[in-house]
Amino acid sequence: MKKLILRVAIVAMALISFGGLATVTGHAASYTNRTFKTVPKKLRGTWYHYNKKQHFYQKLVIKQHSYSEKLNKHKTQTIKGKKLVIQMGYEHKKWATYAFEQKNVFRPEPAEYFTYRMKIAGKQRNVLATVTQDRGYAATVYTHSKVKHGYFAPVAVNWRLP
């Protein structure tokens, strides 16, 4: 009798925990390994982030078939044409992460970006933010205009990413 009660209790606990887990993971983001030939329109344009330490603007220029990143005051990295691979990482209802890679070149993991809406200079604007590996840090925010202030997305934004 004790064994039967113990088995029923274990099965009930398993069902309860599985049911709870199913409801939690039902809303999680799913990883897609989709690649694009052209850059999605919401990512295109010239994006700026003010670097306070080095007193210069980090600049991303994203066009339909090219990606250019100003790494420091004198060095720029550009990927154009068929060498450019745009990969969508995690996807959820309203947001997704994107990475720009160079075809057939081994490099460390590329930076991933996602679009976000936040208040910049008193107005709600669409911004481009980087995905940080450590969730305790805020994501770097790029804006379409040169704002002499280094904006960062709240740490909670990074938690919505898987």
PDB file of C-alpha atoms in Angstrom:
ATOM      1  CA  MET A   1       0.000   0.000   0.000  1.00  0.00           C
ATOM      2  CA  LYS A   2       2.866   2.390   0.844  1.00  0.00           C
ATOM      3  CA  LYS A   3       4.505   1.624  -2.513  1.00  0.00           C
ATOM      4  CA  LEU A   4       1.274   2.400  -4.357  1.00  0.00           C
ATOM      5  CA  ILE A   5       0.840   5.725  -2.532  1.00  0.00           C
ATOM      6  CA  LEU A   6       4.500   6.573  -3.188  1.00  0.00           C
ATOM      7  CA  ARG A   7       4.134   5.797  -6.927  1.00  0.00           C
ATOM      8  CA  VAL A   8       0.953   7.859  -7.205  1.00  0.00           C
ATOM      9  CA  ALA A   9       2.662  10.756  -5.403  1.00  0.00           C
ATOM     10  CA  ILE A  10       5.694  10.582  -7.733  1.00  0.00           C
ATOM     11  CA  VAL A  11       3.521  10.438 -10.857  1.00  0.00           C
ATOM     12  CA  ALA A  12       1.397  13.344  -9.588  1.00  0.00           C
ATOM     13  CA  MET A  13       4.522  15.423  -8.840  1.00  0.00           C
ATOM     14  CA  ALA A  14       5.935  14.642 -12.283  1.00  0.00           C
ATOM     15  CA  LEU A  15       2.698  15.654 -13.988  1.00  0.00           C
ATOM     16  CA  ILE A  16       2.471  18.867 -11.991  1.00  0.00           C
ATOM     17  CA  SER A  17       6.083  19.828 -12.696  1.00  0.00           C
ATOM     18  CA  PHE A  18       5.797  18.900 -16.382  1.00  0.00           C
ATOM     19  CA  GLY A  19       2.584  20.902 -16.721  1.00  0.00           C
ATOM     20  CA  GLY A  20       4.227  23.899 -15.070  1.00  0.00           C
ATOM     21  CA  LEU A  21       7.294  23.537 -17.262  1.00  0.00           C
ATOM     22  CA  ALA A  22       5.167  23.308 -20.399  1.00  0.00           C
ATOM     23  CA  THR A  23       3.422  26.579 -19.590  1.00  0.00           C
ATOM     24  CA  VAL A  24       6.738  28.331 -18.880  1.00  0.00           C
ATOM     25  CA  THR A  25       8.495  27.128 -22.031  1.00  0.00           C
ATOM     26  CA  GLY A  26       5.452  27.722 -24.213  1.00  0.00           C
ATOM     27  CA  HIS A  27       6.255  31.454 -24.250  1.00  0.00           C
ATOM     28  CA  ALA A  28      10.024  31.124 -24.647  1.00  0.00           C
ATOM     29  CA  ALA A  29      11.833  32.201 -27.769  1.00  0.00           C
ATOM     30  CA  SER A  30      12.742  29.611 -30.318  1.00  0.00           C
ATOM     31  CA  TYR A  31      16.122  29.403 -31.998  1.00  0.00           C
ATOM     32  CA  THR A  32      15.969  29.670 -35.755  1.00  0.00           C
ATOM     33  CA  ASN A  33      18.947  29.350 -37.988  1.00  0.00           C
ATOM     34  CA  ARG A  34      17.455  31.360 -40.828  1.00  0.00           C
ATOM     35  CA  THR A  35      19.719  33.224 -43.194  1.00  0.00           C
ATOM     36  CA  PHE A  36      18.778  36.143 -45.405  1.00  0.00           C
ATOM     37  CA  LYS A  37      20.200  37.415 -48.681  1.00  0.00           C
ATOM     38  CA  THR A  38      19.205  40.998 -47.905  1.00  0.00           C
ATOM     39  CA  VAL A  39      19.178  42.877 -44.633  1.00  0.00           C
ATOM     40  CA  PRO A  40      15.699  43.358 -43.105  1.00  0.00           C
ATOM     41  CA  LYS A  41      14.471  46.951 -43.514  1.00  0.00           C
ATOM     42  CA  LYS A  42      14.182  47.643 -39.789  1.00  0.00           C
ATOM     43  CA  LEU A  43      17.963  47.140 -39.407  1.00  0.00           C
ATOM     44  CA  ARG A  44      19.071  49.315 -42.314  1.00  0.00           C
ATOM     45  CA  GLY A  45      20.562  52.774 -41.946  1.00  0.00           C
ATOM     46  CA  THR A  46      23.425  54.497 -40.182  1.00  0.00           C
ATOM     47  CA  TRP A  47      23.554  53.813 -36.459  1.00  0.00           C
ATOM     48  CA  TYR A  48      25.689  55.683 -33.865  1.00  0.00           C
ATOM     49  CA  HIS A  49      26.783  55.051 -30.286  1.00  0.00           C
ATOM     50  CA  TYR A  50      28.867  57.594 -28.404  1.00  0.00           C
ATOM     51  CA  ASN A  51      31.887  56.058 -26.683  1.00  0.00           C
ATOM     52  CA  LYS A  52      32.610  58.246 -23.642  1.00  0.00           C
ATOM     53  CA  LYS A  53      36.004  56.727 -22.826  1.00  0.00           C
ATOM     54  CA  GLN A  54      37.531  57.305 -26.252  1.00  0.00           C
ATOM     55  CA  HIS A  55      35.396  60.347 -27.170  1.00  0.00           C
ATOM     56  CA  PHE A  56      34.243  59.148 -30.576  1.00  0.00           C
ATOM     57  CA  TYR A  57      31.151  57.738 -32.238  1.00  0.00           C
ATOM     58  CA  GLN A  58      31.021  54.038 -32.939  1.00  0.00           C
ATOM     59  CA  LYS A  59      29.279  53.768 -36.276  1.00  0.00           C
ATOM     60  CA  LEU A  60      27.368  50.985 -38.020  1.00  0.00           C
ATOM     61  CA  VAL A  61      26.321  51.423 -41.636  1.00  0.00           C
ATOM     62  CA  ILE A  62      23.870  48.732 -42.652  1.00  0.00           C
ATOM     63  CA  LYS A  63      22.627  48.682 -46.251  1.00  0.00           C
ATOM     64  CA  GLN A  64      20.624  46.181 -48.254  1.00  0.00           C
ATOM     65  CA  HIS A  65      23.709  44.114 -49.175  1.00  0.00           C
ATOM     66  CA  SER A  66      26.502  45.446 -46.926  1.00  0.00           C
ATOM     67  CA  TYR A  67      27.509  45.853 -43.290  1.00  0.00           C
ATOM     68  CA  SER A  68      30.212  48.226 -42.105  1.00  0.00           C
ATOM     69  CA  GLU A  69      31.382  48.748 -38.528  1.00  0.00           C
ATOM     70  CA  LYS A  70      33.778  51.451 -37.353  1.00  0.00           C
ATOM     71  CA  LEU A  71      35.812  49.624 -34.723  1.00  0.00           C
ATOM     72  CA  ASN A  72      37.885  52.567 -33.520  1.00  0.00           C
ATOM     73  CA  LYS A  73      38.979  55.975 -34.799  1.00  0.00           C
ATOM     74  CA  HIS A  74      41.092  54.489 -37.591  1.00  0.00           C
ATOM     75  CA  LYS A  75      39.779  50.995 -38.347  1.00  0.00           C
ATOM     76  CA  THR A  76      36.604  49.942 -40.159  1.00  0.00           C
ATOM     77  CA  GLN A  77      35.383  46.432 -40.963  1.00  0.00           C
ATOM     78  CA  THR A  78      33.187  46.013 -44.049  1.00  0.00           C
ATOM     79  CA  ILE A  79      31.389  42.972 -45.452  1.00  0.00           C
ATOM     80  CA  LYS A  80      29.743  43.344 -48.876  1.00  0.00           C
ATOM     81  CA  GLY A  81      27.750  41.430 -51.425  1.00  0.00           C
ATOM     82  CA  LYS A  82      27.776  37.653 -51.526  1.00  0.00           C
ATOM     83  CA  LYS A  83      30.284  37.481 -48.657  1.00  0.00           C
ATOM     84  CA  LEU A  84      27.670  38.873 -46.256  1.00  0.00           C
ATOM     85  CA  VAL A  85      25.573  36.339 -44.356  1.00  0.00           C
ATOM     86  CA  ILE A  86      22.706  37.704 -42.255  1.00  0.00           C
ATOM     87  CA  GLN A  87      21.611  35.178 -39.666  1.00  0.00           C
ATOM     88  CA  MET A  88      18.521  35.349 -37.511  1.00  0.00           C
ATOM     89  CA  GLY A  89      19.121  33.819 -34.117  1.00  0.00           C
ATOM     90  CA  TYR A  90      16.372  33.776 -31.539  1.00  0.00           C
ATOM     91  CA  GLU A  91      12.898  34.809 -32.578  1.00  0.00           C
ATOM     92  CA  HIS A  92       9.859  35.767 -30.542  1.00  0.00           C
ATOM     93  CA  LYS A  93       6.588  37.528 -31.424  1.00  0.00           C
ATOM     94  CA  LYS A  94       7.873  41.102 -31.653  1.00  0.00           C
ATOM     95  CA  TRP A  95      11.654  40.773 -31.698  1.00  0.00           C
ATOM     96  CA  ALA A  96      14.502  38.723 -33.091  1.00  0.00           C
ATOM     97  CA  THR A  97      18.285  38.756 -32.894  1.00  0.00           C
ATOM     98  CA  TYR A  98      20.421  39.209 -36.013  1.00  0.00           C
ATOM     99  CA  ALA A  99      24.114  38.577 -36.664  1.00  0.00           C
ATOM    100  CA  PHE A 100      26.242  39.725 -39.608  1.00  0.00           C
ATOM    101  CA  GLU A 101      28.945  37.273 -40.650  1.00  0.00           C
ATOM    102  CA  GLN A 102      31.437  36.931 -43.460  1.00  0.00           C
ATOM    103  CA  LYS A 103      30.995  33.781 -45.524  1.00  0.00           C
ATOM    104  CA  ASN A 104      33.703  31.088 -45.182  1.00  0.00           C
ATOM    105  CA  VAL A 105      35.768  33.049 -42.636  1.00  0.00           C
ATOM    106  CA  PHE A 106      36.385  31.637 -39.163  1.00  0.00           C
ATOM    107  CA  ARG A 107      36.090  34.364 -36.555  1.00  0.00           C
ATOM    108  CA  PRO A 108      34.921  34.637 -32.986  1.00  0.00           C
ATOM    109  CA  GLU A 109      31.163  34.783 -32.511  1.00  0.00           C
ATOM    110  CA  PRO A 110      29.805  37.883 -34.331  1.00  0.00           C
ATOM    111  CA  ALA A 111      27.923  40.587 -32.480  1.00  0.00           C
ATOM    112  CA  GLU A 112      24.193  40.046 -32.370  1.00  0.00           C
ATOM    113  CA  TYR A 113      21.737  42.919 -32.595  1.00  0.00           C
ATOM    114  CA  PHE A 114      18.061  43.391 -31.886  1.00  0.00           C
ATOM    115  CA  THR A 115      15.702  46.321 -32.362  1.00  0.00           C
ATOM    116  CA  TYR A 116      14.175  47.953 -29.328  1.00  0.00           C
ATOM    117  CA  ARG A 117      12.037  51.003 -28.557  1.00  0.00           C
ATOM    118  CA  MET A 118      13.251  53.359 -25.849  1.00  0.00           C
ATOM    119  CA  LYS A 119      13.242  57.007 -24.832  1.00  0.00           C
ATOM    120  CA  ILE A 120      16.136  58.956 -26.400  1.00  0.00           C
ATOM    121  CA  ALA A 121      16.450  62.700 -25.767  1.00  0.00           C
ATOM    122  CA  GLY A 122      12.864  62.838 -24.498  1.00  0.00           C
ATOM    123  CA  LYS A 123      11.231  60.950 -27.391  1.00  0.00           C
ATOM    124  CA  GLN A 124      10.375  57.296 -27.967  1.00  0.00           C
ATOM    125  CA  ARG A 125      12.623  56.018 -30.774  1.00  0.00           C
ATOM    126  CA  ASN A 126      13.562  52.775 -32.428  1.00  0.00           C
ATOM    127  CA  VAL A 127      17.102  51.805 -31.536  1.00  0.00           C
ATOM    128  CA  LEU A 128      19.486  48.977 -32.337  1.00  0.00           C
ATOM    129  CA  ALA A 129      20.960  47.224 -29.305  1.00  0.00           C
ATOM    130  CA  THR A 130      23.699  44.631 -28.977  1.00  0.00           C
ATOM    131  CA  VAL A 131      23.137  41.349 -27.201  1.00  0.00           C
ATOM    132  CA  THR A 132      25.439  41.069 -24.184  1.00  0.00           C
ATOM    133  CA  GLN A 133      26.743  37.671 -23.156  1.00  0.00           C
ATOM    134  CA  ASP A 134      26.571  38.479 -19.454  1.00  0.00           C
ATOM    135  CA  ARG A 135      22.987  39.279 -18.546  1.00  0.00           C
ATOM    136  CA  GLY A 136      24.122  41.498 -15.688  1.00  0.00           C
ATOM    137  CA  TYR A 137      25.275  44.178 -18.139  1.00  0.00           C
ATOM    138  CA  ALA A 138      23.147  46.585 -20.109  1.00  0.00           C
ATOM    139  CA  ALA A 139      23.018  46.344 -23.894  1.00  0.00           C
ATOM    140  CA  THR A 140      24.801  49.021 -25.933  1.00  0.00           C
ATOM    141  CA  VAL A 141      22.294  51.131 -27.853  1.00  0.00           C
ATOM    142  CA  TYR A 142      22.830  52.594 -31.327  1.00  0.00           C
ATOM    143  CA  THR A 143      20.626  55.457 -32.546  1.00  0.00           C
ATOM    144  CA  HIS A 144      20.048  56.958 -35.998  1.00  0.00           C
ATOM    145  CA  SER A 145      21.238  60.377 -34.835  1.00  0.00           C
ATOM    146  CA  LYS A 146      24.522  61.469 -33.294  1.00  0.00           C
ATOM    147  CA  VAL A 147      23.593  62.022 -29.664  1.00  0.00           C
ATOM    148  CA  LYS A 148      26.536  62.957 -27.462  1.00  0.00           C
ATOM    149  CA  HIS A 149      25.481  60.566 -24.752  1.00  0.00           C
ATOM    150  CA  GLY A 150      26.226  56.857 -24.489  1.00  0.00           C
ATOM    151  CA  TYR A 151      22.853  55.153 -24.164  1.00  0.00           C
ATOM    152  CA  PHE A 152      22.400  51.651 -22.809  1.00  0.00           C
ATOM    153  CA  ALA A 153      19.243  49.569 -22.701  1.00  0.00           C
ATOM    154  CA  PRO A 154      18.020  48.574 -19.228  1.00  0.00           C
ATOM    155  CA  VAL A 155      19.440  45.301 -17.915  1.00  0.00           C
ATOM    156  CA  ALA A 156      15.913  43.857 -17.871  1.00  0.00           C
ATOM    157  CA  VAL A 157      15.804  44.074 -21.696  1.00  0.00           C
ATOM    158  CA  ASN A 158      18.668  41.598 -21.932  1.00  0.00           C
ATOM    159  CA  TRP A 159      16.702  39.163 -19.771  1.00  0.00           C
ATOM    160  CA  ARG A 160      14.015  38.825 -22.422  1.00  0.00           C
ATOM    161  CA  LEU A 161      16.617  37.320 -24.720  1.00  0.00           C
ATOM    162  CA  PRO A 162      17.296  33.588 -24.358  1.00  0.00           C
TER     163      PRO A 162
END
